[in-house]
Each structure stands twice: as C-alpha cells, then as structure tokens.
PDB file of C-alpha atoms in Angstrom:
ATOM      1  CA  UNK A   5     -11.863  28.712 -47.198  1.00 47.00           C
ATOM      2  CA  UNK A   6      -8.234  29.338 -46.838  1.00 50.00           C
ATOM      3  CA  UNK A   7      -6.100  26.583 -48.935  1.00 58.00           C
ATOM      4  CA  UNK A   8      -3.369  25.134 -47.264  1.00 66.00           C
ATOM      5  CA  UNK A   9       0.297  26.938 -48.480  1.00 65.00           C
ATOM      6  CA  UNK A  10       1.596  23.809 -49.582  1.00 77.00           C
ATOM      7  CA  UNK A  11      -1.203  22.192 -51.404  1.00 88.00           C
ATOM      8  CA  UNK A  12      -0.399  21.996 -54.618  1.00 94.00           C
ATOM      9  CA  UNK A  13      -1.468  20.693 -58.246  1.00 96.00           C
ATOM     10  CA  UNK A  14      -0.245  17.556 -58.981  1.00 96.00           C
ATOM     11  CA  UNK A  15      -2.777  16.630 -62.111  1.00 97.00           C
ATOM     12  CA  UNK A  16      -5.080  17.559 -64.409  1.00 98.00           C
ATOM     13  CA  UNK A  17      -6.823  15.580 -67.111  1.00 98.00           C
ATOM     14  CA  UNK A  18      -9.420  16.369 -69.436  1.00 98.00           C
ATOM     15  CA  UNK A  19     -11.778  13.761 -71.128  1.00 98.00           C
ATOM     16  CA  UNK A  20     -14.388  14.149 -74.201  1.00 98.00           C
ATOM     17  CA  UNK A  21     -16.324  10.619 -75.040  1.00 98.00           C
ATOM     18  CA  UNK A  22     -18.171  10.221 -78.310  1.00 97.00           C
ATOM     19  CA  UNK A  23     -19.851   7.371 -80.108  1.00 95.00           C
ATOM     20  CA  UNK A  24     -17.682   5.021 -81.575  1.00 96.00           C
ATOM     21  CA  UNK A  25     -15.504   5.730 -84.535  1.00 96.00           C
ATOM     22  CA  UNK A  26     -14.030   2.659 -86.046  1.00 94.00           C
ATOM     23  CA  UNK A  27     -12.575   4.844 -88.746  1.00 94.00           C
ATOM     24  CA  UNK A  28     -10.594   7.332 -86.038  1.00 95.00           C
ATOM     25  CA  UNK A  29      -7.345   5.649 -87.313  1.00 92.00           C
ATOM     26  CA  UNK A  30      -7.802   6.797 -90.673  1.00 93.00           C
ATOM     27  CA  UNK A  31      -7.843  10.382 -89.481  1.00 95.00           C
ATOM     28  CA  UNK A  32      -4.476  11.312 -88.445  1.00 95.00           C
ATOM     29  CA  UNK A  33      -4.256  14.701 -90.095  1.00 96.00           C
ATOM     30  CA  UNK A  34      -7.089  15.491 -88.442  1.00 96.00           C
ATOM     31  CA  UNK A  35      -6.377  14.925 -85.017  1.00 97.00           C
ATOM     32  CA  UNK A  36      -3.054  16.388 -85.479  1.00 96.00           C
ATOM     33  CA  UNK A  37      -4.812  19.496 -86.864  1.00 96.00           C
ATOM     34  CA  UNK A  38      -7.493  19.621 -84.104  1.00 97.00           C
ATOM     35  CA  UNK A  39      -4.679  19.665 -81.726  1.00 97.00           C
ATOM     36  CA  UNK A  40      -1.745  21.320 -82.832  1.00 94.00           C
ATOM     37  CA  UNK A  41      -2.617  24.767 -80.334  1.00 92.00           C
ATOM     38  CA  UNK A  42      -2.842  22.545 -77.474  1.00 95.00           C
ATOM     39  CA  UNK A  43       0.014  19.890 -78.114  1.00 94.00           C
ATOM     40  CA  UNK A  44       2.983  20.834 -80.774  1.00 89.00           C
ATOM     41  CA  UNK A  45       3.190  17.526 -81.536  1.00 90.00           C
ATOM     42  CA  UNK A  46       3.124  14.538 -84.253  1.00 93.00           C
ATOM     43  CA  UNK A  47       0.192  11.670 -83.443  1.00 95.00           C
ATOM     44  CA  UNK A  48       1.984   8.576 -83.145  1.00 95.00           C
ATOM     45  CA  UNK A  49       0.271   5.714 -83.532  1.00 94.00           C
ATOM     46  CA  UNK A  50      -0.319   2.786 -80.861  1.00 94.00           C
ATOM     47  CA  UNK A  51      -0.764   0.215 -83.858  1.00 92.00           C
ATOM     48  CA  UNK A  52      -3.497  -2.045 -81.535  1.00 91.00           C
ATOM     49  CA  UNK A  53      -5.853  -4.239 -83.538  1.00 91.00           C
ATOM     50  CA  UNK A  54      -8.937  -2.596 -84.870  1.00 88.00           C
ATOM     51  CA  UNK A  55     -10.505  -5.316 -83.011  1.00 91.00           C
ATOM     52  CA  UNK A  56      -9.065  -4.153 -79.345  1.00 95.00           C
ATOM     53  CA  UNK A  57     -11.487  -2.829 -76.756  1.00 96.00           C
ATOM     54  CA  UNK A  58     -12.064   0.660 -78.390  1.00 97.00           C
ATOM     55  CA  UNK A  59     -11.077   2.572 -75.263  1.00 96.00           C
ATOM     56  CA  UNK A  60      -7.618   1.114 -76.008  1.00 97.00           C
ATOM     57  CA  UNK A  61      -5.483   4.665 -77.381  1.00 97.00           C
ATOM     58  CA  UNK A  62      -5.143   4.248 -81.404  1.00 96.00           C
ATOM     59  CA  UNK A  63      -2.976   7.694 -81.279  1.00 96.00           C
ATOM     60  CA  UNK A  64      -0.811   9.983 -78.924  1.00 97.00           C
ATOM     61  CA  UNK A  65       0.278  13.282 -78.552  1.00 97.00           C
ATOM     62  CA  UNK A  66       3.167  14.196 -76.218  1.00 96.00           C
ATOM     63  CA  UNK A  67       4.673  17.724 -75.751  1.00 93.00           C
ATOM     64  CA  UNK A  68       6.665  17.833 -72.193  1.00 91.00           C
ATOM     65  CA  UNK A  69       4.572  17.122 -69.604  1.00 93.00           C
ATOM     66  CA  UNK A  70       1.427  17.139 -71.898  1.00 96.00           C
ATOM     67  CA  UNK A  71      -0.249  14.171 -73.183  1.00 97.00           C
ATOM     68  CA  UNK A  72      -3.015  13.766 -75.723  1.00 98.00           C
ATOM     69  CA  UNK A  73      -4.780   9.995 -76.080  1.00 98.00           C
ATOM     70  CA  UNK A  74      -7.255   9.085 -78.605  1.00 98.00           C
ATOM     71  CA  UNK A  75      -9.144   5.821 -78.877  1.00 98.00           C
ATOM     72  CA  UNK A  76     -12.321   4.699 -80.794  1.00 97.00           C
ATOM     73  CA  UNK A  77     -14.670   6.533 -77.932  1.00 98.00           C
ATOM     74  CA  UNK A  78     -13.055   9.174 -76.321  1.00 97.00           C
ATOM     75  CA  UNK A  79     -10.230  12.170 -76.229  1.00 98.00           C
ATOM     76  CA  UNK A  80      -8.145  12.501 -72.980  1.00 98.00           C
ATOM     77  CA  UNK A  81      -5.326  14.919 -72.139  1.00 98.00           C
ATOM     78  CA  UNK A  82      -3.199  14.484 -69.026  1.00 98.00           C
ATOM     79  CA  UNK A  83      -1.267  17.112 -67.864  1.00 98.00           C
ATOM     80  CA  UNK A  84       1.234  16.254 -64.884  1.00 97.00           C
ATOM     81  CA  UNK A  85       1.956  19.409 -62.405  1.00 96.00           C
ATOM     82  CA  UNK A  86       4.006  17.458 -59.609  1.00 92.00           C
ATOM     83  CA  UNK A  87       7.515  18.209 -60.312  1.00 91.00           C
ATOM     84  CA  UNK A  88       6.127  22.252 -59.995  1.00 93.00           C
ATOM     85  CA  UNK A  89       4.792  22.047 -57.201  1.00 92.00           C
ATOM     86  CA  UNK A  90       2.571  24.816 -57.675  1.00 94.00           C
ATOM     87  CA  UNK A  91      -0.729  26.338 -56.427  1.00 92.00           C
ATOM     88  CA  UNK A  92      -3.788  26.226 -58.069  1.00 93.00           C
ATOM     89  CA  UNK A  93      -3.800  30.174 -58.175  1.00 92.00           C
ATOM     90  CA  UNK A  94      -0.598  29.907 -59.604  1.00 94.00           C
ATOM     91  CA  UNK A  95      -1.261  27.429 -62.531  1.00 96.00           C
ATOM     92  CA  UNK A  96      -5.230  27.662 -62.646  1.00 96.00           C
ATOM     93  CA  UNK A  97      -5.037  29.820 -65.917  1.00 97.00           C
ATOM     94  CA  UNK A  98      -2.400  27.311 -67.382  1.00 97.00           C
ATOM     95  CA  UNK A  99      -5.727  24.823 -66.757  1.00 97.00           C
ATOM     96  CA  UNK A 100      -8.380  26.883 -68.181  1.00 97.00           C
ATOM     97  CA  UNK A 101      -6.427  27.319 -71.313  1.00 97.00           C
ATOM     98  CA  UNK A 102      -5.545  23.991 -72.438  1.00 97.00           C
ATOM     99  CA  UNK A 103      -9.107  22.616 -71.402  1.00 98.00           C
ATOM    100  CA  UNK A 104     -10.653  25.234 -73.855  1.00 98.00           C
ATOM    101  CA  UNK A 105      -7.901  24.358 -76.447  1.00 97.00           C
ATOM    102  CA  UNK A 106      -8.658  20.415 -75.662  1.00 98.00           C
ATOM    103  CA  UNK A 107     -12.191  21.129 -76.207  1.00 98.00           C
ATOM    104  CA  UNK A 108     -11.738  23.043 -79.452  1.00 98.00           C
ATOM    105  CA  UNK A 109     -10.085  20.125 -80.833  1.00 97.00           C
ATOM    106  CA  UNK A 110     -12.932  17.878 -79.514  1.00 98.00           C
ATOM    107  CA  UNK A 111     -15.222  20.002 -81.633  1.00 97.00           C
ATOM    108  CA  UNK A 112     -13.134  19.986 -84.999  1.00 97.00           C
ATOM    109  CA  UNK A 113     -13.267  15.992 -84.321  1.00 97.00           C
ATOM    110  CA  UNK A 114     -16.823  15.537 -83.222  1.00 97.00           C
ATOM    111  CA  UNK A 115     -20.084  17.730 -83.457  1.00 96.00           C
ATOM    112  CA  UNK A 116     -21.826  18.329 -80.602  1.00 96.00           C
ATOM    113  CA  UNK A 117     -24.228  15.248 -81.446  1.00 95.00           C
ATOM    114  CA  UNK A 118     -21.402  13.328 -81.575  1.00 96.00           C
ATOM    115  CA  UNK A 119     -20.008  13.944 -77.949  1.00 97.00           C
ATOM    116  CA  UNK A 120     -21.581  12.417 -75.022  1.00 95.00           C
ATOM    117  CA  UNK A 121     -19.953  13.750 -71.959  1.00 97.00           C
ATOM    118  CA  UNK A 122     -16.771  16.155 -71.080  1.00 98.00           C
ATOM    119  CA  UNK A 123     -14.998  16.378 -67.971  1.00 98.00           C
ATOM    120  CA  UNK A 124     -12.345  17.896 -65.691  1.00 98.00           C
ATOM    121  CA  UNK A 125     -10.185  16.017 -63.065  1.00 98.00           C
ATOM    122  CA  UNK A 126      -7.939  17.860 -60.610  1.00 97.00           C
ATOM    123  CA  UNK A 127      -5.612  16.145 -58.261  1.00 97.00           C
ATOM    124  CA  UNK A 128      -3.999  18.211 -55.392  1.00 96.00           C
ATOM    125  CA  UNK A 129      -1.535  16.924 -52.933  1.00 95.00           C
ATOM    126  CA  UNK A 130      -0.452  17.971 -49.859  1.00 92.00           C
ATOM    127  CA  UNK A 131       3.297  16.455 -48.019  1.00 91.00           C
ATOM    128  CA  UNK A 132       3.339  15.525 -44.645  1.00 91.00           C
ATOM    129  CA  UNK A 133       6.100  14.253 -42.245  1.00 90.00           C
ATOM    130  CA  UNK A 134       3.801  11.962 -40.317  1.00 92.00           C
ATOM    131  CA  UNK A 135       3.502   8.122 -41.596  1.00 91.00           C
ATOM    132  CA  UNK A 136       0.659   7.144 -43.134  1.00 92.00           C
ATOM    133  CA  UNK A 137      -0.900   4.833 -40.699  1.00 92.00           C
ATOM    134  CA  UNK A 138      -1.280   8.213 -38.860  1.00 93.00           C
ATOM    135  CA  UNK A 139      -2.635  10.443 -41.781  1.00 94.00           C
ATOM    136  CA  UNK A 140      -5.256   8.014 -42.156  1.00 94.00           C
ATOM    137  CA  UNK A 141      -6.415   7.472 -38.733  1.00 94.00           C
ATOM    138  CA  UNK A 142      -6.763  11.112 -38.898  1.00 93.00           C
ATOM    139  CA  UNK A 143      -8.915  10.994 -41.902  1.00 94.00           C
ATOM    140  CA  UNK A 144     -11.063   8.067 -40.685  1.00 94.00           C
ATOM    141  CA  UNK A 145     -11.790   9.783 -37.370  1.00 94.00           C
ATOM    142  CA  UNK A 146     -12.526  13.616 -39.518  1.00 93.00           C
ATOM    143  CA  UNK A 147     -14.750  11.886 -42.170  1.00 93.00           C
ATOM    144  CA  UNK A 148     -15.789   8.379 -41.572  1.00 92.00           C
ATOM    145  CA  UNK A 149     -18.581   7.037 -39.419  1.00 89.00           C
ATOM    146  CA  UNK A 150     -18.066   3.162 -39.673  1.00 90.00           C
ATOM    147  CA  UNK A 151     -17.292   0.295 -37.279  1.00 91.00           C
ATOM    148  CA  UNK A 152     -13.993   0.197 -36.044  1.00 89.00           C
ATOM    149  CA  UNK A 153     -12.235  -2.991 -36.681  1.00 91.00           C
ATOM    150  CA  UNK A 154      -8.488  -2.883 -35.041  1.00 92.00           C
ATOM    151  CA  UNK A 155      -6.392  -0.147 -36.151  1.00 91.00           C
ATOM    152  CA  UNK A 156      -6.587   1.737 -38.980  1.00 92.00           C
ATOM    153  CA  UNK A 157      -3.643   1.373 -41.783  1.00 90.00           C
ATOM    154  CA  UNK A 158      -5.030   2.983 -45.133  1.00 91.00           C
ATOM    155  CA  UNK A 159      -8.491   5.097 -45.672  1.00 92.00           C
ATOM    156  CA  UNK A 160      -9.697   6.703 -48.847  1.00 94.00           C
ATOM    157  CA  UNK A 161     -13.065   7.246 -49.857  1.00 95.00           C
ATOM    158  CA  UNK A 162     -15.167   8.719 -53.005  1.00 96.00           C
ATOM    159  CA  UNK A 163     -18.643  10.116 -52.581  1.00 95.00           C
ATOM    160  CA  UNK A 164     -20.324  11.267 -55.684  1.00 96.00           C
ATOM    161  CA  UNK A 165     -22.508  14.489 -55.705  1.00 96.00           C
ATOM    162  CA  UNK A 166     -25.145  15.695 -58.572  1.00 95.00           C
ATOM    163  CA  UNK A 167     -25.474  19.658 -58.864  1.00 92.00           C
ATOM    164  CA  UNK A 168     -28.494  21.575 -57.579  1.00 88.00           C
ATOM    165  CA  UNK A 169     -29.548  22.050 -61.165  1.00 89.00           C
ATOM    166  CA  UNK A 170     -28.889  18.348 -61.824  1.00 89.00           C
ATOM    167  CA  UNK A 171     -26.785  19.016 -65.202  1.00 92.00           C
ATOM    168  CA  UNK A 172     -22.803  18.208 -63.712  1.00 95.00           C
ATOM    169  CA  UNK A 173     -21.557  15.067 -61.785  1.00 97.00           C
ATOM    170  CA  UNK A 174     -19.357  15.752 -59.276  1.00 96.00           C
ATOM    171  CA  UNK A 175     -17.097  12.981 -57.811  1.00 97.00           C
ATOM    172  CA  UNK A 176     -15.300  13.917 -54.888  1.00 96.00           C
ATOM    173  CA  UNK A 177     -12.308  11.646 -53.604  1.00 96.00           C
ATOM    174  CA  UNK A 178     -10.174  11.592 -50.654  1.00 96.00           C
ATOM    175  CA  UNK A 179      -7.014   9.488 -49.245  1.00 95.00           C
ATOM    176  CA  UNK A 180      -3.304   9.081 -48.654  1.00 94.00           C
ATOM    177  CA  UNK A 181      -0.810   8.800 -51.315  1.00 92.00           C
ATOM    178  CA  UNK A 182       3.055   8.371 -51.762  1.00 88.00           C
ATOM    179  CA  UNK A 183       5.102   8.489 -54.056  1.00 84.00           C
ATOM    180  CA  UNK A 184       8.382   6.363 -54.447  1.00 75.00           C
ATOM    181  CA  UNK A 185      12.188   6.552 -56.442  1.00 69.00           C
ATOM    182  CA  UNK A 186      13.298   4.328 -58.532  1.00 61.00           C
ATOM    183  CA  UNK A 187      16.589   4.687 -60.589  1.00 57.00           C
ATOM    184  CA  UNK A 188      17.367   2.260 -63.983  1.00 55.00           C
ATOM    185  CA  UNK A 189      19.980   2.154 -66.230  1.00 58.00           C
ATOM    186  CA  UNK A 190      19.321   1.802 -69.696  1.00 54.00           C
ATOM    187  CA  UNK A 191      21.989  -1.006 -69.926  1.00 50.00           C
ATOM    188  CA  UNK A 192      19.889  -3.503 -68.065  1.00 50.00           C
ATOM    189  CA  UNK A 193      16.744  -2.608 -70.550  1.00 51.00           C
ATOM    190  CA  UNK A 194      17.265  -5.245 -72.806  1.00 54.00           C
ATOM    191  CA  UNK A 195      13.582  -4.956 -74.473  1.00 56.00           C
ATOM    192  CA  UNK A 196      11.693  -7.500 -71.869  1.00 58.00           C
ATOM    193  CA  UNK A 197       9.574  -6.842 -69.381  1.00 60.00           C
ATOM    194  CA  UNK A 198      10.781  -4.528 -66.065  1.00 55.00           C
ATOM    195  CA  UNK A 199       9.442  -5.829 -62.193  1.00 55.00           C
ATOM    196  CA  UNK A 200       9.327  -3.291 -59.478  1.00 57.00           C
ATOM    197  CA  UNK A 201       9.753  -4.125 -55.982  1.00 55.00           C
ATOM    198  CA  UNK A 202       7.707  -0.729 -54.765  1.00 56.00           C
ATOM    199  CA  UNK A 203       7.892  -1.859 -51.542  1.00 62.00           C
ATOM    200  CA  UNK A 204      11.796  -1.977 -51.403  1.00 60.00           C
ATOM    201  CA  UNK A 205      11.804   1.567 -53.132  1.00 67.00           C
ATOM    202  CA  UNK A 206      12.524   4.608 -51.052  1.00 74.00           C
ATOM    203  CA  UNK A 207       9.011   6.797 -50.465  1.00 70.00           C
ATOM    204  CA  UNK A 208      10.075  10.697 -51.138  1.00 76.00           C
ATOM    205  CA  UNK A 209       7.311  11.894 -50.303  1.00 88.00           C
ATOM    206  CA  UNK A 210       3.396  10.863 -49.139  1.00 88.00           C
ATOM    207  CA  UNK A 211       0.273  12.749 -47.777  1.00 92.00           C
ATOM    208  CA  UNK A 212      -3.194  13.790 -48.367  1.00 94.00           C
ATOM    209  CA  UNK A 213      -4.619  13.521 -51.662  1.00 95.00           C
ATOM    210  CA  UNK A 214      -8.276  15.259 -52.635  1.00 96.00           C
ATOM    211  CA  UNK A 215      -9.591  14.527 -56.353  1.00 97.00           C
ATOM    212  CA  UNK A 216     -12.396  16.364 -57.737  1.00 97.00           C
ATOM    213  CA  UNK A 217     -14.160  15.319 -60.693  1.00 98.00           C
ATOM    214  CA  UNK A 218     -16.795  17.431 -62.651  1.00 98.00           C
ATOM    215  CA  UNK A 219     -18.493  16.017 -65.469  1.00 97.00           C
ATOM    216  CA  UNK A 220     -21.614  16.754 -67.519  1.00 97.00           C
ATOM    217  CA  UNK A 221     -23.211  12.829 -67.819  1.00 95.00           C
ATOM    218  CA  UNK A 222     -26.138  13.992 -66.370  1.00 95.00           C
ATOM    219  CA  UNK A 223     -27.093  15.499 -69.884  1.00 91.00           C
ATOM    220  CA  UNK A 224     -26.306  12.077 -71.143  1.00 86.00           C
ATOM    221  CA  UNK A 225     -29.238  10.706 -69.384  1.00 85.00           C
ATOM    222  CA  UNK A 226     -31.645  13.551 -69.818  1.00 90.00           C
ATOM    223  CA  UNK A 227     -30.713  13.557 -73.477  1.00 89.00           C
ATOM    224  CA  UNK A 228     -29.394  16.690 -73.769  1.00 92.00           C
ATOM    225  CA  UNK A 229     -26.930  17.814 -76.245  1.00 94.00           C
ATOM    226  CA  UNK A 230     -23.795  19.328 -75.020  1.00 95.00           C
ATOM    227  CA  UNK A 231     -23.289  22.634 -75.122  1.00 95.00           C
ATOM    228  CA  UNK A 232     -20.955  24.483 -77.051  1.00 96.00           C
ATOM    229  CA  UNK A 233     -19.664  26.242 -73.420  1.00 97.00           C
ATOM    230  CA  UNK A 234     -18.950  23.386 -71.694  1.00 97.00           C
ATOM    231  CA  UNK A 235     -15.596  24.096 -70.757  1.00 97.00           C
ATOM    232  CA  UNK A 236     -16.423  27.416 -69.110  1.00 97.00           C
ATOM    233  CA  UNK A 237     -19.141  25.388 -67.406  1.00 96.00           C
ATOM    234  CA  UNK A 238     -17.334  22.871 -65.845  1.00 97.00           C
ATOM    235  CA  UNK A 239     -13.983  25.366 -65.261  1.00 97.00           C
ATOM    236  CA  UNK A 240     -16.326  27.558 -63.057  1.00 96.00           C
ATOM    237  CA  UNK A 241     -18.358  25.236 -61.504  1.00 95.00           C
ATOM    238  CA  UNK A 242     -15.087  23.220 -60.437  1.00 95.00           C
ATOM    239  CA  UNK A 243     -13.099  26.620 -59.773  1.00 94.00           C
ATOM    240  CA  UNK A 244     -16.097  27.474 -57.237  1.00 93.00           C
ATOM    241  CA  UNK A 245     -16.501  24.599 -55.429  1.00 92.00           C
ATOM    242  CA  UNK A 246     -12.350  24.543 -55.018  1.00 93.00           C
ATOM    243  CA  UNK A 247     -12.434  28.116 -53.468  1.00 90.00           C
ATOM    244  CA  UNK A 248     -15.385  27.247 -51.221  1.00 90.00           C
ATOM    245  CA  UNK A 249     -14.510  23.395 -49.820  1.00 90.00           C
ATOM    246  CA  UNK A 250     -10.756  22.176 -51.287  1.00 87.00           C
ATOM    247  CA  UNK A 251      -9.113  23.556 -47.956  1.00 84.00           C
ATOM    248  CA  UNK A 252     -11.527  21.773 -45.884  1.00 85.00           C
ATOM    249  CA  UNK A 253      -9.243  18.479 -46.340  1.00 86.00           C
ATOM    250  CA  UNK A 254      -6.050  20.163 -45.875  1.00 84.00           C
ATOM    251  CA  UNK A 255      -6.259  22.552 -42.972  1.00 83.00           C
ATOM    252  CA  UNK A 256      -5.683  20.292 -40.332  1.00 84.00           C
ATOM    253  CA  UNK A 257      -2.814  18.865 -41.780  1.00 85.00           C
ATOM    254  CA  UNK A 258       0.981  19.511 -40.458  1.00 78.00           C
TER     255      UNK A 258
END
C-alpha cells in the first residue's frame, strides 16, 4: 500500500512495565546510567510521595524533544515528531534506534523476570482542509456499520487485534484530531494555576489520525518470559503491518 505524501510521524512512545519497585527512587545513578545513550540527560526527580499511585513518574529525563519517565512499575519514552513533519521512511531508523537504546536501559534496570510487557506506539497524522464534521462523516461511512442517529460531528474508534501466533497485541486506533495555538507571556505566570479556553484558540491544523499499538502482553498471560529481542520483534512486526495497511486510512483523504 502506497502511504499518503503527507502523512507524517507525529509520535512515538515506548513503554517497559515491571513489578513494582518501591526502592526505584533510591536508584538514580542507575537510571541515569541505563540511559545516558538514549537521553544525554540528568534524572530529575518528581519528589511525589512514596505513597502515590506507583504509575505516578518518580524521575525524568528530557533531551529536546525526547522524554524519559520512570515510576514504581514501568519505563516510558516519548518522542514528539510533529514540528518535522516527516515520513516514516524518513525517520523510521531514528525509531528503531532509540527503542533498542530504551530497551537496553530497561534491561540494565530490570532482568527479563522482572519485565512484564514492552511496547511500541506510533501516531501518524495526516492535514486536511475540510472541517471536521466532514472528515468524520467520511470515516463513519468508510469504517463504521452502526445506526445512524442525526448527523455525524466526531468519530474515532479502536479495535484491538491478537497476532496469528498469539504472542503481540495489536491495538489499532482511528479518528480526527486538531491541534490549536496558544501564545503566553511569562509575565502573567505568576506560579498559580493556567485555564485554557481551547475552544476560543485558533485550530492550525486538524485531520486524520491512525495509532498503532504493538505490545507483547500476550506473553504476560501465557507466562512467558520476555525475550531478550523484543525490540526487533515488535519494530518488525509493527514496520510490516505499516507497509501493508497504514495507507489504507489515508488514501482517500484530500
């Protein structure tokens, strides 16, 4: 399947969960080690109470548009692709890199008996002039068979898929998306809380947005440990499935 020229990568995030670690704050040097190929960057702390939900970041790591999180239960690094505006042939390798470094890191944090389940998330965007109400009539008529019930104003939808050799989740999510400009001045921070009116900001841009997400709890449940090639798993099983069906949600669009 051809991809549509202007789809491009907006996202990509990568995720490790573990068993809980109560003592994760203690190990700054450590997670600053594990990472320092993927992230040149100092762990700062979020200084949370060891009693907060333990999904709640204890440390990050920040370099550019990079972003490493840690909590009591999992690793995540977001990387943010929008302002580039590039394809996924263009910045694919950029992807495949960092994910192996990420993982790396997982595995200098956790053993393999440690981690539960790893996974990649790609978000790709294509623009479109027309308004939204229009975009998603057009995707409710393409992909949904449900009642009609007056016209249609907003559609998105996830379906969730389990691989032939029942080893990778893949969630699969499709909708509309815009994003909007807002402009403040540092004078008028004066360390309180900031309210956004997004509907009174000006949208710069909106259109199609496809999600895929590939992850390996299946294993979870058939008590598997994970293996040691996970990455490449999960990098070629996503990069496949992009080359065979991502253009399917983009080629009609003008």
């Amino acid at each position: 399947m051809v991809p549509h020229p202007e789809a491009y990568l907006a996202s990509a995030t990568c995720v490790a969960t573990f068993n809980i670690d109560k003592q994760i704050r203690y190990r700054v040097a450590d997670i600053e080690n594990a990472f320092r190929s993927t992230v040149v960057s100092q762990a700062v702390g979020t200084n949370v109470a060891d009693n907060a939900p333990p999904n709640i970041p204890r440390f990050t790591l920040q370099s550019g548009q990079k972003v490493i999180s840690v909590s009591q239960v999992q690793c995540q690094m977001d990387m943010n692709f929008a302002e580039q505006r590039k394809t996924f042939d263009q910045v694919g390798a950029v992807v495949r890199k960092n994910f192996a470094g990420f993982w790396a890191g997982v595995r200098k944090l956790k053993s393999l008996e440690e981690v539960r389940d790893v996974g990649l998330v790609l978000s790709f965007n294509v623009s479109s002039k027309k308004p939204i109400p229009e975009l998603s009539e057009e995707l409710y008529s393409r992909y949904l068979n449900i009642p009609s019930l007056g016209n249609v104003a907003s559609v998105g939808f996830q379906t969730g898929f389990t691989s032939l050799d029942g080893n990778i989740f893949i969630n699969l999510s499709v909708g509309t998306y815009e994003v909007r400009e807002a402009h403040l001045e540092n004078s008028m921070h004066d360390g309180g809380q900031i309210f956004l009116a997004l509907d009174q900001m000006r949208v710069s841009e909106s259109g199609v947005e496809v999600k895929w997400d590939v992850n390996s709890k299946p294993l979870v449940s058939q008590g598997e440990i994970t293996p040691e090639d996970i990455d490449d798993v999960l990098f070629e099983s996503l990069n496949q499935m992009l080359e065979e069906h991502n253009g399917d949600f983009f080629s009609w669009i003008e």
